[in-house]
Tab-separated table of C-alpha atoms and ligand atoms in Angstrom:
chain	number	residue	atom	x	y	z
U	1250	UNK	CA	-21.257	37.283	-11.242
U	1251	UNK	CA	-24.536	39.360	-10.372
U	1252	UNK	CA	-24.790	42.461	-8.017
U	1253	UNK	CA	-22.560	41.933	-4.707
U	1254	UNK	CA	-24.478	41.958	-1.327
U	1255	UNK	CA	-23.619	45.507	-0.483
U	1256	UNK	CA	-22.804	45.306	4.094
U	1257	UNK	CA	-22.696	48.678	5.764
U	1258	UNK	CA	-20.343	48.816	8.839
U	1259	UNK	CA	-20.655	51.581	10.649
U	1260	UNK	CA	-18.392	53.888	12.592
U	1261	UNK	CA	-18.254	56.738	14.814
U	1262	UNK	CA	-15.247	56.744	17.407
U	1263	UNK	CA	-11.942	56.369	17.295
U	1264	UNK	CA	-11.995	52.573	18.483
U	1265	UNK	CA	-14.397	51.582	16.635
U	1266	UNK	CA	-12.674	52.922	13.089
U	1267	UNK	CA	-9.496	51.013	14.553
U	1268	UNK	CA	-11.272	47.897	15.125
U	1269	UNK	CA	-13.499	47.567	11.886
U	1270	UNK	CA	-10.769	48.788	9.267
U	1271	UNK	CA	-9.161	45.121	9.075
U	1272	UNK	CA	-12.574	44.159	8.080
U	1273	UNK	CA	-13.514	46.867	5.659
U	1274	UNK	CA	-10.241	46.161	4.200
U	1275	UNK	CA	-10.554	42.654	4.165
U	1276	UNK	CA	-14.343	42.599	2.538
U	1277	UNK	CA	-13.028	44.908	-0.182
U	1278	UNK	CA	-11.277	41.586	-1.327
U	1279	UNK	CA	-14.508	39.706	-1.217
U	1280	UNK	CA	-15.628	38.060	-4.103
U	1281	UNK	CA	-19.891	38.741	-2.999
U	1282	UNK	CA	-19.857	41.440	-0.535
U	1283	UNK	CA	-19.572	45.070	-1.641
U	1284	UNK	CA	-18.408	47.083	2.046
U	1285	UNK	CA	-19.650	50.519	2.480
U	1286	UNK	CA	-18.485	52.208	5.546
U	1287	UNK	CA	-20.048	54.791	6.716
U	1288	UNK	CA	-18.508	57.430	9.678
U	1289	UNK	CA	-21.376	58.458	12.171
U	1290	UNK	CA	-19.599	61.926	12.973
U	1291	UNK	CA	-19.079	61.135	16.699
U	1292	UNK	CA	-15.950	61.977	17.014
U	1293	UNK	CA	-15.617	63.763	14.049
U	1294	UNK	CA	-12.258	65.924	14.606
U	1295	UNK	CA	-10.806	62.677	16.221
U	1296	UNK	CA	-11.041	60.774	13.495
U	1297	UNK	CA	-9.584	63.066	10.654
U	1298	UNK	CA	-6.273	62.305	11.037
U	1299	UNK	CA	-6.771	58.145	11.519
U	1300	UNK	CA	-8.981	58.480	7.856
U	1301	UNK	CA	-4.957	59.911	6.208
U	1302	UNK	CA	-3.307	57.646	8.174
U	1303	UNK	CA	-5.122	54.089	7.011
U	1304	UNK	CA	-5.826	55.913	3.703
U	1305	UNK	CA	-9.422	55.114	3.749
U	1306	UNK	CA	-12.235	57.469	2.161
U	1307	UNK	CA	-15.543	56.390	3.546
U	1308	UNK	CA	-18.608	55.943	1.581
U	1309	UNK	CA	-20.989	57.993	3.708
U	1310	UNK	CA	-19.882	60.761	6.665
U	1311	UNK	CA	-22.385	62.166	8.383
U	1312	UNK	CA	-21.554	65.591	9.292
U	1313	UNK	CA	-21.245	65.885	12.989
U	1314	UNK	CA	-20.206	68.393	16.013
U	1315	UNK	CA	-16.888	69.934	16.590
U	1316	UNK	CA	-17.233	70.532	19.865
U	1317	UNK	CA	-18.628	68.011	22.709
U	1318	UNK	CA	-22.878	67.688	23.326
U	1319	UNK	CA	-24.665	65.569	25.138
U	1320	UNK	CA	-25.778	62.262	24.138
U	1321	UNK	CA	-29.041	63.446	23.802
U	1322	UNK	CA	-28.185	65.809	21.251
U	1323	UNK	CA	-26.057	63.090	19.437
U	1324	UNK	CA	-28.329	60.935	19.553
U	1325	UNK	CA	-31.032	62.873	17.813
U	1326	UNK	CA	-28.690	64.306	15.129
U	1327	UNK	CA	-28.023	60.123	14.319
U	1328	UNK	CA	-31.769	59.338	14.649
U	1329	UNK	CA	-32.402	62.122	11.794
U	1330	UNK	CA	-29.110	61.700	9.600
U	1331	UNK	CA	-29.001	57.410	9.606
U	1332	UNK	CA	-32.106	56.783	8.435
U	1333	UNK	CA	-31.424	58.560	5.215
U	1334	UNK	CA	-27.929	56.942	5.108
U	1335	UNK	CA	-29.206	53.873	4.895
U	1336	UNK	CA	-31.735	54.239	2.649
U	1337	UNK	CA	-29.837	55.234	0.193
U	1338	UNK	CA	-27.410	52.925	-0.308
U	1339	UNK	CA	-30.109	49.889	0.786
U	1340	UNK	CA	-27.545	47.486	2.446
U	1341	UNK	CA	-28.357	44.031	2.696
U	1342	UNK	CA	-26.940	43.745	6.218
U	1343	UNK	CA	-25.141	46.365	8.570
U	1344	UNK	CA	-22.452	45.961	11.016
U	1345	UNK	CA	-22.107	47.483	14.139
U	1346	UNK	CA	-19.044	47.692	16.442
U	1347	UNK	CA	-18.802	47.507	20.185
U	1348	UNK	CA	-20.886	49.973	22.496
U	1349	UNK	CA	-21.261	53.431	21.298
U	1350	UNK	CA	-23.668	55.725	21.275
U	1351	UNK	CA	-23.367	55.667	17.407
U	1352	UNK	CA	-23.409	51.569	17.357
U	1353	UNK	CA	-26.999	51.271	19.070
U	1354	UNK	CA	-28.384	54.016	16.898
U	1355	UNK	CA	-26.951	52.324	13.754
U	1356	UNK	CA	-28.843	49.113	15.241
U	1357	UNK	CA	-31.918	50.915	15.989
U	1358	UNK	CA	-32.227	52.268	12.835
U	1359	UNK	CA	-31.220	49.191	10.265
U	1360	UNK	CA	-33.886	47.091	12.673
U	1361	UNK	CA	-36.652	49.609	11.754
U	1362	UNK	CA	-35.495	49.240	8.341
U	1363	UNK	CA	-35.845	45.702	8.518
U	1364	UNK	CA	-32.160	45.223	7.578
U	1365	UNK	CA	-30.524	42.591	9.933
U	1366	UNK	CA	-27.399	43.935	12.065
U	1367	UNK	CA	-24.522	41.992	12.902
U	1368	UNK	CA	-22.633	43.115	15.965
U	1369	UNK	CA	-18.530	42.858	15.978
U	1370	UNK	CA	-17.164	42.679	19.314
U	1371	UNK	CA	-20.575	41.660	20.952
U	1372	UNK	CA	-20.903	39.633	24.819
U	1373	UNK	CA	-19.015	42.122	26.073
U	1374	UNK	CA	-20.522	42.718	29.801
U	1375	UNK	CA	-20.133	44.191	33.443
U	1376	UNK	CA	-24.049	43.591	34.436
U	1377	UNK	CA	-23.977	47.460	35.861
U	1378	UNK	CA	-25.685	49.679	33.751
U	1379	UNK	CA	-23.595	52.039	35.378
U	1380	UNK	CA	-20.333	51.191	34.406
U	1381	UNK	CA	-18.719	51.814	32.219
U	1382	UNK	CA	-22.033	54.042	31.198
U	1383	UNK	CA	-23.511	54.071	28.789
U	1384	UNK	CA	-21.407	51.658	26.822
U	1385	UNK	CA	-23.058	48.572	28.978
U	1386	UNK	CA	-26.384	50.481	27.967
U	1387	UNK	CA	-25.300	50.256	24.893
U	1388	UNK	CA	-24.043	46.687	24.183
U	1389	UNK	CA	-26.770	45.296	26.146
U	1390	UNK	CA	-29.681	47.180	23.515
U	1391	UNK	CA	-27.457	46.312	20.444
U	1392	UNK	CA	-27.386	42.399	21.534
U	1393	UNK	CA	-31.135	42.206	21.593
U	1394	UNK	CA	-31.437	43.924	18.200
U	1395	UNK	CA	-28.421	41.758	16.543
U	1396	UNK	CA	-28.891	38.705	14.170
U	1397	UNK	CA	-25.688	37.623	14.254
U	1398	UNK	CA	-22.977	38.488	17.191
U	1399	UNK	CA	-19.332	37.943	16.593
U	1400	UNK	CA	-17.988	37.796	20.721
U	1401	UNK	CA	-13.665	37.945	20.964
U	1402	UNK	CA	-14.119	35.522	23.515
U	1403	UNK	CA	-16.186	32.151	24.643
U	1404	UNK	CA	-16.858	34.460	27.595
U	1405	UNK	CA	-18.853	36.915	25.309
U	1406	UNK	CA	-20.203	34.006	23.939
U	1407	UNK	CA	-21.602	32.291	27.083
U	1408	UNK	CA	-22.731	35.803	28.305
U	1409	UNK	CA	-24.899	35.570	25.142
U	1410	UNK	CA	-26.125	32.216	25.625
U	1411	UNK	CA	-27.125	32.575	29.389
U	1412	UNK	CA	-29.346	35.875	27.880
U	1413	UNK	CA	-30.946	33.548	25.600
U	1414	UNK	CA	-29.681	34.108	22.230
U	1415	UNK	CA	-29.640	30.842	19.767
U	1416	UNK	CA	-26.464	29.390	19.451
U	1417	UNK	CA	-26.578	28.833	16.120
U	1418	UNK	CA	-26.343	33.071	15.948
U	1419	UNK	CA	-23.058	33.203	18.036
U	1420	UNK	CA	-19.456	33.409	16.578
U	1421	UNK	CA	-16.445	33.324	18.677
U	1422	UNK	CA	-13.917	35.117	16.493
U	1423	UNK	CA	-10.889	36.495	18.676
U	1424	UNK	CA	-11.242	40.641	18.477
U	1425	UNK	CA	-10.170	42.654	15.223
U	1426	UNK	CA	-8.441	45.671	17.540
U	1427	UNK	CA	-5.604	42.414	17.835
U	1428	UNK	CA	-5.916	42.897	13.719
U	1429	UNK	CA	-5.391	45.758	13.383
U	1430	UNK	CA	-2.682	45.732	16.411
U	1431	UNK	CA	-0.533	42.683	14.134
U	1432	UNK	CA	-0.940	44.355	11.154
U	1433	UNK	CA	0.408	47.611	12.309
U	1434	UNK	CA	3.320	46.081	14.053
U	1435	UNK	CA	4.471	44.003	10.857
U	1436	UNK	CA	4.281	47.450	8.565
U	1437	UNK	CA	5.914	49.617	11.111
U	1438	UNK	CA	8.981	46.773	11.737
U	1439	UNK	CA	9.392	47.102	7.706
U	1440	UNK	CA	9.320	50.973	6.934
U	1441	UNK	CA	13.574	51.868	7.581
U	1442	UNK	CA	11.984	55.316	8.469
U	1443	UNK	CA	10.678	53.802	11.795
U	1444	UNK	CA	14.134	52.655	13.829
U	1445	UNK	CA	12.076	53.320	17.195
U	1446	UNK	CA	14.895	53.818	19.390
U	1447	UNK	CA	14.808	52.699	23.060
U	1448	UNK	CA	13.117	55.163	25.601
U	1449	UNK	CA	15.927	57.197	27.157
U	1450	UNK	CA	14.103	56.211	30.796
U	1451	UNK	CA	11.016	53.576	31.776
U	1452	UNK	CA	8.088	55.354	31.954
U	1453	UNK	CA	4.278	54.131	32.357
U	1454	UNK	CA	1.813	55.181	29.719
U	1455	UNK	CA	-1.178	56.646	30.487
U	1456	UNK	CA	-5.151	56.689	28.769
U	1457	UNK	CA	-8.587	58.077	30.735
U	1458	UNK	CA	-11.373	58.952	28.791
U	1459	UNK	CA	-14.437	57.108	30.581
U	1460	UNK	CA	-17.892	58.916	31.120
U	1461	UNK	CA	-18.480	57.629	34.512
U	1462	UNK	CA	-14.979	58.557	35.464
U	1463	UNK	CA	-15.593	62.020	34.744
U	1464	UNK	CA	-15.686	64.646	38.025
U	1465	UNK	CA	-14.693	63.203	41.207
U	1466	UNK	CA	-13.547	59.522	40.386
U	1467	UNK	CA	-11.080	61.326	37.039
U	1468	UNK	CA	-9.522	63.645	39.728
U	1469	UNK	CA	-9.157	60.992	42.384
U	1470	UNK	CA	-6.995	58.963	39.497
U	1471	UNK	CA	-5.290	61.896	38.649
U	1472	UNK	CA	-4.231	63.119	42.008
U	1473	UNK	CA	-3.177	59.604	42.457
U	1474	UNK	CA	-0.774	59.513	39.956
U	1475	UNK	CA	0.247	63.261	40.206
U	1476	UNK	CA	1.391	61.909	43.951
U	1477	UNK	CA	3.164	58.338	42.131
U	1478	UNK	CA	5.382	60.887	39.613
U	1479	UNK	CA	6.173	62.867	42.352
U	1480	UNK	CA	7.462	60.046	44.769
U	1481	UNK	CA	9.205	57.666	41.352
U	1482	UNK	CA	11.090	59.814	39.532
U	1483	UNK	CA	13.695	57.782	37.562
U	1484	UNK	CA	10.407	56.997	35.607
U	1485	UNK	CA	8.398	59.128	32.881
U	1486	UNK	CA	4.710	59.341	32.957
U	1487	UNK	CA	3.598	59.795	29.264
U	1488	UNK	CA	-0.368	60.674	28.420
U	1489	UNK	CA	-1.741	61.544	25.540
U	1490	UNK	CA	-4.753	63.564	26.689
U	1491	UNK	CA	-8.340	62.712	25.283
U	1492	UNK	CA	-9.606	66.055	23.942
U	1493	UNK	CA	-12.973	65.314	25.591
U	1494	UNK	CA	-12.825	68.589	27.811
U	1495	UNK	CA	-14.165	67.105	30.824
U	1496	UNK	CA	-11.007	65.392	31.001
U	1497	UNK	CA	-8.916	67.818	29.357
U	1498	UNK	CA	-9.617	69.955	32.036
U	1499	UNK	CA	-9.164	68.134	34.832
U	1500	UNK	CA	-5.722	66.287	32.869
U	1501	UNK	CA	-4.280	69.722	32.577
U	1502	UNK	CA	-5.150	70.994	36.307
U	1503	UNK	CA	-4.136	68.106	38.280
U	1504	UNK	CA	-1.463	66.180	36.917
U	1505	UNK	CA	0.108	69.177	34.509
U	1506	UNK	CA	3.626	69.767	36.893
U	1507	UNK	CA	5.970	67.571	37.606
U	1508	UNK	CA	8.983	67.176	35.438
U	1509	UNK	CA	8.862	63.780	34.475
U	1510	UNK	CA	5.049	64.023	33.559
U	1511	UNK	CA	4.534	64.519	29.709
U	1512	UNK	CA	1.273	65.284	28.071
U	1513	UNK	CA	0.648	65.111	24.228
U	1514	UNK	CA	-2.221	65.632	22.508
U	1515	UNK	CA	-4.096	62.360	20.953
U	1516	UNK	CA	-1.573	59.950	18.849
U	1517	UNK	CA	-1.786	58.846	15.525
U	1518	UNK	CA	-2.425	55.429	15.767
U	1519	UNK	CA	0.896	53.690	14.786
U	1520	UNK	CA	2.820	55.811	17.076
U	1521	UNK	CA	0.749	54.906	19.878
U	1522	UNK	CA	1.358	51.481	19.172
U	1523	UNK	CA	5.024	52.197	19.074
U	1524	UNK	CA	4.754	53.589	22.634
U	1525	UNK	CA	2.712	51.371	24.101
U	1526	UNK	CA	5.310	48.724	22.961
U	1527	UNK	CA	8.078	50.504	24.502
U	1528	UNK	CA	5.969	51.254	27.911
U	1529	UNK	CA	7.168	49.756	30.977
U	1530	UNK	CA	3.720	49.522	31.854
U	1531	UNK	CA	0.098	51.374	30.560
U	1532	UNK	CA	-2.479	52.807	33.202
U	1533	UNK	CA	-5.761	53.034	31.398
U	1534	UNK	CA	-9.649	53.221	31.673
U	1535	UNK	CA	-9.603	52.271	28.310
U	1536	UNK	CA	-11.196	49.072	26.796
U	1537	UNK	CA	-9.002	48.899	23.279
U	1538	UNK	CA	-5.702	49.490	25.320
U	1539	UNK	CA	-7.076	46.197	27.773
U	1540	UNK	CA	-6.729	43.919	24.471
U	1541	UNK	CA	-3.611	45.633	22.945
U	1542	UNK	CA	-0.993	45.789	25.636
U	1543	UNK	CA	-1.493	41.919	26.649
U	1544	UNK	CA	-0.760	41.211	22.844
U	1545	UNK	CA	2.170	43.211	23.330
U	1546	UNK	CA	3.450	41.881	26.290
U	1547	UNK	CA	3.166	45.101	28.216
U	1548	UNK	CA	1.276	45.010	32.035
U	1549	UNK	CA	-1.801	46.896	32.325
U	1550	UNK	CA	-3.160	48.759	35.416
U	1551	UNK	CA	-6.737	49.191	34.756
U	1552	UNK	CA	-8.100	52.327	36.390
U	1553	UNK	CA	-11.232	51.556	36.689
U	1554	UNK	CA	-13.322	49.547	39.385
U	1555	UNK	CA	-14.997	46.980	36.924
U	1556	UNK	CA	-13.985	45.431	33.906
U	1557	UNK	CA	-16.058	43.880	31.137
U	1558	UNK	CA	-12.591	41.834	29.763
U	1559	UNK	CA	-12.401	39.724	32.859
U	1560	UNK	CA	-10.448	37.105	30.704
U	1561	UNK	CA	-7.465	39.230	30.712
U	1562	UNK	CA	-8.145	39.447	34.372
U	1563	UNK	CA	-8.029	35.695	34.573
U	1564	UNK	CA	-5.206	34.994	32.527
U	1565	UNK	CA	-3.225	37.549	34.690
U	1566	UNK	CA	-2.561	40.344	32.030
U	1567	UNK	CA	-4.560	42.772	33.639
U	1568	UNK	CA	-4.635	44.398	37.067
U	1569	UNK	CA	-7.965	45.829	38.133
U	1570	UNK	CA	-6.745	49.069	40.300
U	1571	UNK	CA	-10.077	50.829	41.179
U	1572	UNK	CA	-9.698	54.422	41.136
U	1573	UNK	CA	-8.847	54.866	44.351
U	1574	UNK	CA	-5.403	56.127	45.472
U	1575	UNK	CA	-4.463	53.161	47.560
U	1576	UNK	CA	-5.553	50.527	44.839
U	1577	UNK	CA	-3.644	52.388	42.582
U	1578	UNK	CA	-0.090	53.321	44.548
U	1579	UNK	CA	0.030	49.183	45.708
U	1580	UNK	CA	-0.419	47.965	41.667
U	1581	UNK	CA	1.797	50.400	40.970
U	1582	UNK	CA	4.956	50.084	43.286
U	1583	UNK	CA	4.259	46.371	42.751
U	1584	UNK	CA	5.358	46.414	39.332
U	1585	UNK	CA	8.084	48.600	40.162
U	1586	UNK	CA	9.575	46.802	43.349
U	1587	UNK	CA	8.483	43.116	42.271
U	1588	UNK	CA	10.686	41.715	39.351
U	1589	UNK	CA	8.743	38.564	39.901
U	1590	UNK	CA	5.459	39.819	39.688
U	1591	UNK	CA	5.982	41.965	36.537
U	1592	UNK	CA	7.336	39.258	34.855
U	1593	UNK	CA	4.277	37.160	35.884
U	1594	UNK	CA	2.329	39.877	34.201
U	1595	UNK	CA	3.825	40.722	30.730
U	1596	UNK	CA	4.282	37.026	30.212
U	1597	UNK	CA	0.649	36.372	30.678
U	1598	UNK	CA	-1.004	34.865	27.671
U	1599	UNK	CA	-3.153	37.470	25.717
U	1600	UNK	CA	-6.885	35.772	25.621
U	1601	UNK	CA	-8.184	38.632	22.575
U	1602	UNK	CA	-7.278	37.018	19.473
U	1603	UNK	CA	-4.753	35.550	17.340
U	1604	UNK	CA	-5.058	38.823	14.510
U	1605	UNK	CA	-7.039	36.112	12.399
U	1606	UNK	CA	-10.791	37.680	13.705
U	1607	UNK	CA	-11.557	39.349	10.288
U	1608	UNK	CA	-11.004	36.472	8.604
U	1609	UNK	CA	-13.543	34.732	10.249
U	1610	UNK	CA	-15.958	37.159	10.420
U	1611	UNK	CA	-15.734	37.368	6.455
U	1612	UNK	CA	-15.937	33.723	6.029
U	1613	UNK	CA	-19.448	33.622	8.314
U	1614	UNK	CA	-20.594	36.641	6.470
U	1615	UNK	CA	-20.314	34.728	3.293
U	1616	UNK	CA	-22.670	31.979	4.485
U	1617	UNK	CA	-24.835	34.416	6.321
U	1618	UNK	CA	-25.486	36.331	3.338
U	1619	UNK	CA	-25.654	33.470	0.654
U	1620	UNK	CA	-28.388	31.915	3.061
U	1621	UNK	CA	-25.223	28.620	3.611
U	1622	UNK	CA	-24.816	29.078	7.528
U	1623	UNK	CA	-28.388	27.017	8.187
U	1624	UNK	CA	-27.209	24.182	5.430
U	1625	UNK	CA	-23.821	24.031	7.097
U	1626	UNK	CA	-24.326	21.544	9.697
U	1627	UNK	CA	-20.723	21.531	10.523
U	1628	UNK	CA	-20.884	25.548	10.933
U	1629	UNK	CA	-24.191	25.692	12.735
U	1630	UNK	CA	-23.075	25.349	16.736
U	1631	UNK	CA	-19.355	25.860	16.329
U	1632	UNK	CA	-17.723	28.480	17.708
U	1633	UNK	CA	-14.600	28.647	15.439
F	2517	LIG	N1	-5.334	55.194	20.623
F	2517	LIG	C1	-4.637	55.934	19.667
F	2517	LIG	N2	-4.080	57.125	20.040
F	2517	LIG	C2	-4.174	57.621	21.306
F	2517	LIG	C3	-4.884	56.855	22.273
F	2517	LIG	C4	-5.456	55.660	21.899
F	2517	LIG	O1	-4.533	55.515	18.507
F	2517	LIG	O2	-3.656	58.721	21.566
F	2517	LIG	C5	-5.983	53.921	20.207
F	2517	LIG	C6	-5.644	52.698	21.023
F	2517	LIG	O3	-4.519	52.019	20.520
F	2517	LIG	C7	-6.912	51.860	20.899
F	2517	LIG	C8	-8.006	52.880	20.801
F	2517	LIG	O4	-7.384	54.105	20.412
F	2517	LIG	O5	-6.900	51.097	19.696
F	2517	LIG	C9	-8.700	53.020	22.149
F	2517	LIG	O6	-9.537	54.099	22.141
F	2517	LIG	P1	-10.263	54.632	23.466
F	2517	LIG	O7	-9.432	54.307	24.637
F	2517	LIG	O8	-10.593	56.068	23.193
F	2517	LIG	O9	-11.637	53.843	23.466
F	2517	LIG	P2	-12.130	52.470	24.130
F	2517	LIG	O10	-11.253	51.382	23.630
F	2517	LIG	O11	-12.097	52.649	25.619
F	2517	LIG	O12	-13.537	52.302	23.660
């Protein structure tokens, strides 16, 4: 066999590492594609510990900030670094993932390279550039630039169509965070070090990291739930704190008190997974945790006040809270007083995936790449 088709994925936060590793691993196996993964340096310090924990060295990684700047400033540092990233190692195709800052640079730059981008996790919308910002920004900028756009959901994929985008150019795939999710839960049910013992006490997990949260709508949450520990205390509220310091502040003045709040630092992936199987219920702004908990049969109150996985909405596995403090108290005591309605929720069906979405993605990237997908009648309009 001849030189492989060498596909750069790249990655700069925390989810999107999660979400492309099953991939990366997966096209390491492939017979014609050579992966090269390069790590944008968003979240640099962040994603030290993850890189031990999969065991994966990356190809190319970009030497970012250690502490927090502005987009601006990222995004000129990725303007200058990228292009010479990619140049170098002259990828056939490049793969971005969700709606980073990171991901539409990555897009901008392969598309002045003339390399085509492939976008993992793309349809994904609100339709307010203001929320979540600038991820919608983001996604939005990446779909136009795309070739190819592998959506979780036939949502994604009719938000794609009704922008215009040719059919034959959309995948619906199921999302690789569920993967990664499967795959983490099989490994840690085998290692005998890993007994996970029941919690001693419920207790709700908690995740806020969003931009347009930060200021008044984080400390409107957080006094929220400050005022929930205070009144429910036969339950623990456990948060690993993003070390964004907008929201390390704010985490550590407000909601830093009562005894049956705990905060940690950020959690190595597996053992988040382990507590967010063991949660009673998670409280999040985050859009990983939205997929994940429904997979693990855990109820989510989203603290936000739109949501870009309406699905789970749908299907009843998420509750859309706002971030106000009577949105959030009534979701809340519902679960807790409502035996009927909590069931309801963790028993939802999860709409993300089936942990299969790599596998699919590698099998289109095959015929992408070998020039197949146009010849494939059968493949050209379907969405599996
Ligand atoms: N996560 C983790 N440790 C933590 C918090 C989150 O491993 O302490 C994982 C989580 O399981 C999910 C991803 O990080 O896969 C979500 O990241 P985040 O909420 O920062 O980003 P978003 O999904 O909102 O883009």
């Amino acid at each position: 066999m001849g030189e492989k088709y060498r596909v750069m994925l790249c990655a700069g936060s925390r989810p999107e590492l999660i979400k492309l590793v099953p991939l990366y691993r997966l096209l390491h196996q492939n017979r014609i594609i050579r992966p090269v993964l390069c790590l944008t340096g968003q979240h640099q310090d962040l994603l030290q510990p993850f890189l031990a924990e999969f065991g994966i060295q990356p190809d190319v990684m970009l030497q970012g900030e250690t502490v927090h700047r502005s987009l601006e400033e990222l995004n000129r540092r990725l303007f200058r670094q990228l292009p010479h990233a990619i140049k170098r190692h002259a990828p056939h195709l490049v793969i971005v993932q969700g709606d980073t800052t990171s991901a539409l640079t990555a897009a901008v730059v392969a598309t002045r390279l003339s390399i085509p981008v492939a976008h993992v996790e793309a349809g994904l919308r609100t339709y307010d550039v203001n929320a979540p910002f600038p991820e919608e920004i983001n996604r939005q900028t990446i779909s136009t630039l795309a070739s190819w756009h592998f959506c979780p959901t036939e949502r994604n994929r009719q938000n794609l169509l009704n922008e215009g985008r040719h059919p034959a150019h959309l995948f619906v795939t199921g999302n690789t965070g569920i993967d990664m999710l499967l795959q983490t839960l099989g490994q840690r049910q085998k290692d005998p070090q890993n007994p996970d013992p029941a919690p001693p006490r419920p207790y709700f997990l908690i995740t806020l990291h969003r931009r347009e949260s930060h200021g008044y709508p984080l400390r409107r949450i957080l006094n929220a739930l400050r005022k929930f520990a205070e009144a429910w205390t036969d339950y623990d509220f456990i948060m690993p704190v993003h070390p964004n310091p907008a929201v390390k502040s704010a985490v550590h003045a407000l909601f830093q008190g009562p005894e049956n709040v705990r905060l940690l630092p950020p959690v190595a992936y597996g053992r988040f997974v382990g507590l967010m199987q063991k949660a009673f219920a998670i409280l999040t702004d985050s859009g990983g945790i939205q997929e994940e908990a429904p997979a693990l049969n855990v109820p989510v109150v989203v603290l936000r006040d739109k949501t870009e996985r309406q699905e789970g909405v749908q299907a009843g596995c998420l509750r859309l809270a706002g971030t106000g403090p009577n949105g959030i108290f009534t979701e809340l005591a519902l679960l807790i007083q409502n035996p009927d309605h909590y069931i309801r929720i963790s028993r939802a069906p999860n709409p993300y995936g089936d942990g299969r979405a790599s596998e699919r993605i590698g099998v289109h990237l095959n015929k992408i790449l070998t020039g197949q997908h146009f010849n494939d009648d059968k493949g050209l309009y379907n969405s599996e």
